[in-house]
Amino acid sequence: MRDGKKVVITYGTYDLLHFGHIALLKRARALGDFLIVGITSDAFDKQRGKFNVSQSLVERIEAVRSTGLADMIVVEEYRGQKIADIQKYHVDVFAIGSDWQGKFDYLEKYCEVVYLERTKGVSSTELREKDADELTIGCIGCDYLSDRFVRESSFVLGAHITAAWDEDEDTRDAFCRHWNLQQVASIDDLLDTVDAVYISLPINERFSTIEQALRAGCHVIAEGPQFLSTAELNHARTLAQEGGLILFDAVKTRYFPAFEHLKLLLESGIIGEVKDIDASFSHVFDELDKANRYEGSFYDMASYILLPAVDFLGPDFLRKDLICRFEGDFCTWTKCNLTYASSTATLRTGRGMKTEGDMTITGTDGFLYIPSPWWLMNYFELRTEDLRATKRFYFEYAGEGQRYELAEFMRIVFDKNRQDSSNEVRAWARMEAVTRLVEAFDCGDIFKLTDSACAFGGGETVVD
């Protein structure tokens, strides 16, 4: 109770406030004497994978305030906050729309829970869809990544996957039937029907396909690394810029809430000056085709393992050392050492070899530790000399992550001020840094490890 008043609380996004929202707020207010309205923050919406919110938090708060129905407005920033708010404000009634029937019964131990009938015939989703920027997208390459991409696209407003192509006809037909997509006979036919393409092909096939898509006037979102040489990258950059098109590097980790927050903390100096990054990313799985050298560690995984260095330390490293292990032409292990003017990075990636898969970012005042798998980041720790002062940071992400990169791709495509923006310049610089290293690897500018017949490089001989 608040001064003898019956306190009611309700929550929502309140995007594009309409008469349905107002009717619900009136019903909630009628349940008591003092109404608290919780409005989701932009960051919390993003953590939950909700990308179709049109208005900023400030705009949504002002819209609710202008109704005069809320006695207090609070911002919902994390999962579990409802319980904290109910206890903090001595809430008597929790009210929510009937489309959430049963979902909040667990709150009955704290207060009365009431499900309110929603107003028929109007929703924020319908209002957003009327004005949404829409993009038709085709998939080139019908593998497991494309499968995830199509599934995740349903959560991004305005993204419509309409067609797919793969050189394997059986794979293509099965994929299109499963997702109810248009079947096309060639990449050219696909490019004629879409505004953009998602490309998931081996690195030796990516450049020619990217070039073909850009020449056809399509935006491109492609798995990286995208190029085998800086000459390929420069050619694609020219095509994209001349056509006013976006070429987007599909590295989903970059757009996770935890990764974005981690970068902001580093920029704020939370561990002082960053001096070193140590990260690993490796896979062992039965389907690995070692006959295809382009599925090897660095060809396939360079964009991910280089992500912390090029994003946190920058693209302008002064020296690189690539140390690799091969089985025939197939690279099973790459250790990449990068030296900057005032910092270093050690990055390891393996296919057919396994390591921990964590990351440590060392600074002059402490370090950040991200446990395995760091590329699916949702948690990290800030550690200093005093381990009792360790701080822990939790950030959820929704689904399998592709919705975050697709939402950013859509935002950039429809950003009228994107040309020559600082973000665009940084994106090309990051892509060029990765390409320089892939080109060095492809040209053999590496140190090759030899195989030893002995355990630990000496001592007792290992017998199969």
Short mmCIF file of N, CA and C in Angstrom, two decimals, residues 290-435:
data_model
loop_
_atom_site.label_atom_id
_atom_site.label_comp_id
_atom_site.label_asym_id
_atom_site.label_seq_id
_atom_site.Cartn_x
_atom_site.Cartn_y
_atom_site.Cartn_z
N LYS A 290 38.02 -32.92 -44.76
CA LYS A 290 39.40 -32.46 -44.89
C LYS A 290 39.93 -32.53 -46.31
N ALA A 291 39.10 -33.05 -47.23
CA ALA A 291 39.49 -33.03 -48.64
C ALA A 291 39.29 -31.65 -49.24
N ASN A 292 38.49 -30.81 -48.57
CA ASN A 292 38.22 -29.45 -49.05
C ASN A 292 39.02 -28.47 -48.20
N ARG A 293 40.12 -27.98 -48.73
CA ARG A 293 41.00 -27.13 -47.94
C ARG A 293 40.34 -25.83 -47.51
N TYR A 294 39.29 -25.41 -48.25
CA TYR A 294 38.63 -24.15 -47.91
C TYR A 294 37.72 -24.27 -46.69
N GLU A 295 37.58 -25.47 -46.14
CA GLU A 295 36.88 -25.63 -44.88
C GLU A 295 37.85 -25.62 -43.70
N GLY A 296 39.12 -25.38 -43.98
CA GLY A 296 40.14 -25.35 -42.94
C GLY A 296 39.98 -24.19 -41.99
N SER A 297 40.76 -24.21 -40.93
CA SER A 297 40.55 -23.32 -39.79
C SER A 297 40.51 -21.84 -40.15
N PHE A 298 41.52 -21.34 -40.84
CA PHE A 298 41.60 -19.90 -41.05
C PHE A 298 40.71 -19.44 -42.20
N TYR A 299 40.61 -20.26 -43.27
CA TYR A 299 39.71 -19.90 -44.35
C TYR A 299 38.27 -19.75 -43.84
N ASP A 300 37.88 -20.65 -42.98
CA ASP A 300 36.48 -20.71 -42.58
C ASP A 300 36.16 -19.83 -41.37
N MET A 301 37.12 -19.61 -40.47
CA MET A 301 36.81 -19.01 -39.18
C MET A 301 37.55 -17.72 -38.90
N ALA A 302 38.25 -17.17 -39.87
CA ALA A 302 39.07 -15.97 -39.64
C ALA A 302 38.24 -14.79 -39.14
N SER A 303 37.06 -14.57 -39.71
CA SER A 303 36.26 -13.40 -39.32
C SER A 303 35.89 -13.44 -37.84
N TYR A 304 35.60 -14.63 -37.34
CA TYR A 304 35.22 -14.73 -35.93
C TYR A 304 36.42 -14.60 -35.00
N ILE A 305 37.50 -15.31 -35.30
CA ILE A 305 38.62 -15.30 -34.36
C ILE A 305 39.32 -13.94 -34.36
N LEU A 306 39.24 -13.20 -35.47
CA LEU A 306 39.87 -11.88 -35.54
C LEU A 306 38.96 -10.77 -35.01
N LEU A 307 37.70 -11.08 -34.76
CA LEU A 307 36.72 -10.10 -34.32
C LEU A 307 37.17 -9.29 -33.09
N PRO A 308 37.64 -9.91 -32.00
CA PRO A 308 38.04 -9.11 -30.83
C PRO A 308 39.17 -8.14 -31.13
N ALA A 309 40.12 -8.57 -31.95
CA ALA A 309 41.27 -7.71 -32.24
C ALA A 309 40.87 -6.52 -33.09
N VAL A 310 40.17 -6.76 -34.21
CA VAL A 310 39.86 -5.66 -35.12
C VAL A 310 38.81 -4.71 -34.53
N ASP A 311 37.95 -5.22 -33.62
CA ASP A 311 36.93 -4.36 -33.01
C ASP A 311 37.43 -3.62 -31.78
N PHE A 312 38.28 -4.26 -30.99
CA PHE A 312 38.73 -3.65 -29.73
C PHE A 312 40.07 -2.95 -29.85
N LEU A 313 40.98 -3.49 -30.66
CA LEU A 313 42.30 -2.89 -30.83
C LEU A 313 42.41 -2.10 -32.12
N GLY A 314 41.55 -2.40 -33.08
CA GLY A 314 41.55 -1.67 -34.33
C GLY A 314 42.13 -2.48 -35.48
N PRO A 315 41.98 -2.00 -36.70
CA PRO A 315 42.45 -2.73 -37.88
C PRO A 315 43.91 -2.50 -38.23
N ASP A 316 44.59 -1.56 -37.55
CA ASP A 316 45.92 -1.14 -37.98
C ASP A 316 47.03 -1.83 -37.17
N PHE A 317 47.10 -3.15 -37.28
CA PHE A 317 48.21 -3.87 -36.64
C PHE A 317 49.49 -3.63 -37.43
N LEU A 318 50.62 -3.67 -36.74
CA LEU A 318 51.90 -3.38 -37.37
C LEU A 318 52.63 -4.64 -37.82
N ARG A 319 52.33 -5.75 -37.17
CA ARG A 319 53.01 -7.00 -37.50
C ARG A 319 52.05 -8.15 -37.28
N LYS A 320 52.17 -9.17 -38.12
CA LYS A 320 51.36 -10.38 -37.95
C LYS A 320 52.25 -11.60 -38.12
N ASP A 321 51.93 -12.63 -37.33
CA ASP A 321 52.62 -13.92 -37.43
C ASP A 321 51.56 -15.01 -37.43
N LEU A 322 51.54 -15.82 -38.48
CA LEU A 322 50.59 -16.91 -38.61
C LEU A 322 51.34 -18.23 -38.48
N ILE A 323 50.98 -19.00 -37.49
CA ILE A 323 51.61 -20.30 -37.22
C ILE A 323 50.54 -21.36 -37.40
N CYS A 324 50.77 -22.32 -38.29
CA CYS A 324 49.70 -23.23 -38.71
C CYS A 324 50.14 -24.69 -38.68
N ARG A 325 49.17 -25.54 -38.47
CA ARG A 325 49.36 -26.98 -38.61
C ARG A 325 48.46 -27.47 -39.73
N PHE A 326 48.99 -28.33 -40.59
CA PHE A 326 48.24 -28.84 -41.73
C PHE A 326 48.18 -30.36 -41.71
N GLU A 327 47.11 -30.89 -42.27
CA GLU A 327 47.02 -32.30 -42.65
C GLU A 327 46.82 -32.30 -44.15
N GLY A 328 47.89 -32.53 -44.87
CA GLY A 328 47.86 -32.35 -46.31
C GLY A 328 47.70 -30.87 -46.62
N ASP A 329 46.67 -30.51 -47.41
CA ASP A 329 46.39 -29.11 -47.71
C ASP A 329 45.40 -28.48 -46.74
N PHE A 330 44.94 -29.28 -45.80
CA PHE A 330 43.89 -28.81 -44.88
C PHE A 330 44.51 -28.27 -43.60
N CYS A 331 44.19 -27.01 -43.27
CA CYS A 331 44.73 -26.38 -42.07
C CYS A 331 43.84 -26.72 -40.88
N THR A 332 44.40 -27.43 -39.91
CA THR A 332 43.63 -27.81 -38.73
C THR A 332 43.81 -26.84 -37.57
N TRP A 333 44.83 -25.99 -37.65
CA TRP A 333 45.12 -25.12 -36.51
C TRP A 333 45.87 -23.88 -36.98
N THR A 334 45.43 -22.71 -36.52
CA THR A 334 46.14 -21.47 -36.81
C THR A 334 46.26 -20.65 -35.54
N LYS A 335 47.47 -20.22 -35.26
CA LYS A 335 47.71 -19.27 -34.17
C LYS A 335 48.15 -17.97 -34.81
N CYS A 336 47.37 -16.91 -34.57
CA CYS A 336 47.64 -15.61 -35.17
C CYS A 336 48.10 -14.64 -34.09
N ASN A 337 49.33 -14.17 -34.19
CA ASN A 337 49.85 -13.16 -33.27
C ASN A 337 49.86 -11.81 -33.97
N LEU A 338 49.18 -10.83 -33.39
CA LEU A 338 49.15 -9.49 -33.95
C LEU A 338 49.83 -8.52 -33.00
N THR A 339 50.66 -7.65 -33.54
CA THR A 339 51.36 -6.65 -32.74
C THR A 339 50.93 -5.26 -33.18
N TYR A 340 50.45 -4.47 -32.22
CA TYR A 340 50.07 -3.08 -32.45
C TYR A 340 51.13 -2.18 -31.81
N ALA A 341 50.96 -0.90 -31.95
CA ALA A 341 51.93 0.04 -31.39
C ALA A 341 52.02 -0.08 -29.87
N SER A 342 50.89 -0.36 -29.20
CA SER A 342 50.92 -0.41 -27.74
C SER A 342 50.17 -1.60 -27.16
N SER A 343 49.89 -2.60 -28.00
CA SER A 343 49.16 -3.77 -27.51
C SER A 343 49.41 -4.97 -28.42
N THR A 344 48.93 -6.13 -27.97
CA THR A 344 49.11 -7.36 -28.73
C THR A 344 47.83 -8.19 -28.67
N ALA A 345 47.76 -9.17 -29.58
CA ALA A 345 46.64 -10.11 -29.57
C ALA A 345 47.16 -11.48 -29.98
N THR A 346 46.70 -12.51 -29.27
CA THR A 346 47.00 -13.89 -29.63
C THR A 346 45.67 -14.59 -29.85
N LEU A 347 45.45 -15.06 -31.08
CA LEU A 347 44.16 -15.60 -31.49
C LEU A 347 44.37 -16.98 -32.09
N ARG A 348 43.64 -17.97 -31.60
CA ARG A 348 43.82 -19.36 -32.06
C ARG A 348 42.50 -19.90 -32.60
N THR A 349 42.59 -20.57 -33.73
CA THR A 349 41.40 -21.20 -34.28
C THR A 349 41.74 -22.57 -34.84
N GLY A 350 40.83 -23.52 -34.62
CA GLY A 350 41.10 -24.89 -35.04
C GLY A 350 39.89 -25.57 -35.64
N ARG A 351 40.14 -26.39 -36.63
CA ARG A 351 39.16 -27.28 -37.20
C ARG A 351 39.75 -28.69 -37.13
N GLY A 352 39.12 -29.53 -36.31
CA GLY A 352 39.68 -30.85 -36.10
C GLY A 352 40.66 -30.86 -34.94
N MET A 353 40.75 -29.76 -34.21
CA MET A 353 41.52 -29.66 -32.97
C MET A 353 40.68 -28.88 -31.98
N LYS A 354 40.91 -29.09 -30.68
CA LYS A 354 40.04 -28.49 -29.68
C LYS A 354 40.83 -27.79 -28.60
N THR A 355 40.36 -26.58 -28.25
CA THR A 355 40.91 -25.84 -27.12
C THR A 355 39.75 -25.24 -26.33
N GLU A 356 40.03 -24.46 -25.29
CA GLU A 356 39.00 -24.04 -24.35
C GLU A 356 37.91 -23.16 -24.97
N GLY A 357 38.29 -22.18 -25.78
CA GLY A 357 37.30 -21.32 -26.41
C GLY A 357 36.87 -20.14 -25.55
N ASP A 358 37.76 -19.69 -24.66
CA ASP A 358 37.45 -18.52 -23.84
C ASP A 358 38.23 -17.31 -24.34
N MET A 359 38.07 -16.16 -23.67
CA MET A 359 38.78 -14.95 -24.07
C MET A 359 39.14 -14.15 -22.82
N THR A 360 40.35 -13.61 -22.82
CA THR A 360 40.82 -12.73 -21.76
C THR A 360 41.32 -11.43 -22.38
N ILE A 361 40.82 -10.31 -21.86
CA ILE A 361 41.24 -8.99 -22.33
C ILE A 361 41.98 -8.32 -21.17
N THR A 362 43.27 -8.12 -21.34
CA THR A 362 44.13 -7.62 -20.27
C THR A 362 44.34 -6.11 -20.38
N GLY A 363 44.16 -5.43 -19.26
CA GLY A 363 44.37 -3.99 -19.22
C GLY A 363 45.32 -3.59 -18.10
N THR A 364 45.64 -2.33 -18.03
CA THR A 364 46.58 -1.84 -17.02
C THR A 364 45.96 -1.82 -15.62
N ASP A 365 44.60 -1.84 -15.52
CA ASP A 365 43.95 -1.78 -14.22
C ASP A 365 43.15 -3.03 -13.87
N GLY A 366 43.18 -4.04 -14.72
CA GLY A 366 42.41 -5.25 -14.48
C GLY A 366 42.22 -6.00 -15.78
N PHE A 367 41.35 -7.02 -15.75
CA PHE A 367 41.10 -7.75 -16.99
C PHE A 367 39.65 -8.23 -17.04
N LEU A 368 39.20 -8.45 -18.26
CA LEU A 368 37.87 -8.99 -18.50
C LEU A 368 38.01 -10.43 -18.95
N TYR A 369 37.21 -11.31 -18.35
CA TYR A 369 37.25 -12.73 -18.71
C TYR A 369 35.89 -13.13 -19.26
N ILE A 370 35.90 -13.72 -20.46
CA ILE A 370 34.68 -14.20 -21.10
C ILE A 370 34.82 -15.71 -21.26
N PRO A 371 33.99 -16.49 -20.56
CA PRO A 371 34.13 -17.95 -20.63
C PRO A 371 33.71 -18.51 -21.97
N SER A 372 34.08 -19.75 -22.21
CA SER A 372 33.70 -20.44 -23.44
C SER A 372 32.19 -20.73 -23.44
N PRO A 373 31.57 -20.59 -24.61
CA PRO A 373 32.09 -20.09 -25.88
C PRO A 373 31.92 -18.57 -25.96
N TRP A 374 33.02 -17.85 -26.07
CA TRP A 374 32.95 -16.39 -26.03
C TRP A 374 32.17 -15.83 -27.21
N TRP A 375 32.14 -16.55 -28.34
CA TRP A 375 31.45 -16.04 -29.53
C TRP A 375 29.92 -16.13 -29.39
N LEU A 376 29.44 -16.84 -28.35
CA LEU A 376 28.02 -16.83 -28.00
C LEU A 376 27.86 -16.07 -26.69
N MET A 377 28.49 -14.95 -26.60
CA MET A 377 28.66 -14.19 -25.38
C MET A 377 27.34 -13.76 -24.75
N ASN A 378 27.14 -14.14 -23.49
CA ASN A 378 26.02 -13.61 -22.71
C ASN A 378 26.43 -13.30 -21.27
N TYR A 379 27.72 -13.48 -20.98
CA TYR A 379 28.20 -13.28 -19.61
C TYR A 379 29.70 -13.00 -19.65
N PHE A 380 30.16 -12.07 -18.82
CA PHE A 380 31.60 -11.88 -18.65
C PHE A 380 31.88 -11.30 -17.28
N GLU A 381 33.14 -11.36 -16.87
CA GLU A 381 33.55 -10.91 -15.54
C GLU A 381 34.62 -9.84 -15.65
N LEU A 382 34.55 -8.86 -14.75
CA LEU A 382 35.60 -7.87 -14.58
C LEU A 382 36.39 -8.26 -13.33
N ARG A 383 37.68 -8.54 -13.51
CA ARG A 383 38.52 -8.99 -12.40
C ARG A 383 39.68 -8.02 -12.18
N THR A 384 40.03 -7.85 -10.92
CA THR A 384 41.18 -7.02 -10.56
C THR A 384 42.06 -7.82 -9.60
N GLU A 385 43.03 -7.16 -9.01
CA GLU A 385 43.92 -7.83 -8.07
C GLU A 385 43.14 -8.41 -6.90
N ASP A 386 42.10 -7.71 -6.48
CA ASP A 386 41.24 -8.16 -5.39
C ASP A 386 40.09 -8.98 -5.97
N LEU A 387 40.17 -10.30 -5.91
CA LEU A 387 39.15 -11.14 -6.52
C LEU A 387 37.79 -10.98 -5.84
N ARG A 388 37.78 -10.46 -4.61
CA ARG A 388 36.51 -10.23 -3.94
C ARG A 388 35.73 -9.09 -4.60
N ALA A 389 36.43 -8.28 -5.38
CA ALA A 389 35.78 -7.15 -6.06
C ALA A 389 35.33 -7.51 -7.48
N THR A 390 35.36 -8.81 -7.82
CA THR A 390 34.95 -9.25 -9.15
C THR A 390 33.51 -8.82 -9.45
N LYS A 391 33.31 -8.23 -10.63
CA LYS A 391 31.97 -7.84 -11.07
C LYS A 391 31.54 -8.74 -12.22
N ARG A 392 30.27 -9.14 -12.18
CA ARG A 392 29.74 -10.05 -13.18
C ARG A 392 28.65 -9.36 -13.99
N PHE A 393 28.70 -9.56 -15.30
CA PHE A 393 27.76 -8.90 -16.21
C PHE A 393 27.01 -9.98 -17.00
N TYR A 394 25.68 -9.89 -17.01
CA TYR A 394 24.84 -10.86 -17.71
C TYR A 394 24.01 -10.12 -18.77
N PHE A 395 24.02 -10.64 -19.98
CA PHE A 395 23.23 -10.08 -21.06
C PHE A 395 22.67 -11.22 -21.89
N GLU A 396 21.35 -11.32 -21.95
CA GLU A 396 20.74 -12.37 -22.74
C GLU A 396 20.72 -11.99 -24.22
N TYR A 397 20.63 -13.02 -25.06
CA TYR A 397 20.31 -12.79 -26.46
C TYR A 397 19.27 -13.81 -26.85
N ALA A 398 18.47 -13.47 -27.85
CA ALA A 398 17.35 -14.31 -28.23
C ALA A 398 17.72 -15.20 -29.42
N GLY A 399 17.10 -16.37 -29.45
CA GLY A 399 17.27 -17.28 -30.58
C GLY A 399 18.71 -17.72 -30.76
N GLU A 400 19.12 -17.83 -32.03
CA GLU A 400 20.47 -18.28 -32.34
C GLU A 400 21.38 -17.14 -32.75
N GLY A 401 20.87 -15.91 -32.71
CA GLY A 401 21.73 -14.74 -32.89
C GLY A 401 21.66 -14.05 -34.22
N GLN A 402 21.25 -14.78 -35.28
CA GLN A 402 21.27 -14.15 -36.61
C GLN A 402 20.31 -12.97 -36.71
N ARG A 403 19.26 -12.95 -35.88
CA ARG A 403 18.31 -11.84 -35.95
C ARG A 403 18.98 -10.50 -35.62
N TYR A 404 20.05 -10.54 -34.81
CA TYR A 404 20.73 -9.31 -34.44
C TYR A 404 21.49 -8.72 -35.63
N GLU A 405 22.21 -9.58 -36.36
CA GLU A 405 22.94 -9.07 -37.51
C GLU A 405 21.98 -8.67 -38.64
N LEU A 406 20.88 -9.41 -38.80
CA LEU A 406 19.92 -9.07 -39.84
C LEU A 406 19.23 -7.74 -39.53
N ALA A 407 18.90 -7.51 -38.25
CA ALA A 407 18.29 -6.25 -37.87
C ALA A 407 19.23 -5.07 -38.15
N GLU A 408 20.53 -5.26 -37.88
CA GLU A 408 21.50 -4.20 -38.15
C GLU A 408 21.66 -4.00 -39.66
N PHE A 409 21.67 -5.08 -40.42
CA PHE A 409 21.75 -4.99 -41.88
C PHE A 409 20.57 -4.19 -42.42
N MET A 410 19.37 -4.49 -41.92
CA MET A 410 18.18 -3.76 -42.36
C MET A 410 18.28 -2.27 -42.00
N ARG A 411 18.76 -2.01 -40.80
CA ARG A 411 18.88 -0.61 -40.36
C ARG A 411 19.81 0.17 -41.28
N ILE A 412 20.94 -0.44 -41.64
CA ILE A 412 21.91 0.25 -42.49
C ILE A 412 21.37 0.44 -43.90
N VAL A 413 20.70 -0.59 -44.44
CA VAL A 413 20.15 -0.50 -45.79
C VAL A 413 19.20 0.68 -45.92
N PHE A 414 18.39 0.91 -44.86
CA PHE A 414 17.39 1.97 -44.95
C PHE A 414 17.84 3.27 -44.29
N ASP A 415 19.11 3.35 -43.92
CA ASP A 415 19.66 4.58 -43.35
C ASP A 415 20.02 5.54 -44.48
N LYS A 416 19.29 6.59 -44.60
CA LYS A 416 19.50 7.53 -45.72
C LYS A 416 20.83 8.28 -45.59
N ASN A 417 21.43 8.25 -44.42
CA ASN A 417 22.68 8.99 -44.21
C ASN A 417 23.89 8.06 -44.10
N ARG A 418 23.75 6.86 -44.64
CA ARG A 418 24.81 5.88 -44.42
C ARG A 418 26.06 6.16 -45.25
N GLN A 419 25.91 6.74 -46.43
CA GLN A 419 27.05 6.92 -47.32
C GLN A 419 28.11 7.81 -46.66
N ASP A 420 29.34 7.33 -46.68
CA ASP A 420 30.50 8.07 -46.16
C ASP A 420 30.40 8.33 -44.66
N SER A 421 29.55 7.59 -43.95
CA SER A 421 29.45 7.75 -42.50
C SER A 421 30.68 7.12 -41.85
N SER A 422 30.97 7.54 -40.61
CA SER A 422 32.13 6.99 -39.91
C SER A 422 31.96 5.50 -39.67
N ASN A 423 30.73 5.05 -39.43
CA ASN A 423 30.48 3.62 -39.23
C ASN A 423 30.80 2.82 -40.48
N GLU A 424 30.45 3.39 -41.64
CA GLU A 424 30.72 2.72 -42.91
C GLU A 424 32.23 2.62 -43.14
N VAL A 425 32.94 3.67 -42.84
CA VAL A 425 34.40 3.66 -43.00
C VAL A 425 35.03 2.62 -42.09
N ARG A 426 34.56 2.56 -40.84
CA ARG A 426 35.10 1.57 -39.90
C ARG A 426 34.79 0.15 -40.34
N ALA A 427 33.61 -0.07 -40.88
CA ALA A 427 33.24 -1.41 -41.33
C ALA A 427 34.15 -1.89 -42.45
N TRP A 428 34.44 -1.01 -43.41
CA TRP A 428 35.35 -1.39 -44.50
C TRP A 428 36.76 -1.61 -43.97
N ALA A 429 37.20 -0.82 -43.01
CA ALA A 429 38.54 -0.98 -42.45
C ALA A 429 38.67 -2.32 -41.74
N ARG A 430 37.65 -2.72 -41.00
CA ARG A 430 37.67 -4.03 -40.34
C ARG A 430 37.73 -5.16 -41.36
N MET A 431 36.93 -5.04 -42.41
CA MET A 431 36.90 -6.07 -43.43
C MET A 431 38.24 -6.16 -44.15
N GLU A 432 38.87 -5.01 -44.37
CA GLU A 432 40.17 -5.00 -45.04
C GLU A 432 41.24 -5.65 -44.17
N ALA A 433 41.20 -5.42 -42.85
CA ALA A 433 42.18 -6.02 -41.95
C ALA A 433 42.08 -7.54 -41.98
N VAL A 434 40.85 -8.06 -41.95
CA VAL A 434 40.65 -9.51 -42.03
C VAL A 434 41.15 -10.04 -43.36
N THR A 435 40.85 -9.33 -44.44
CA THR A 435 41.25 -9.77 -45.78
C THR A 435 42.77 -9.80 -45.92
#
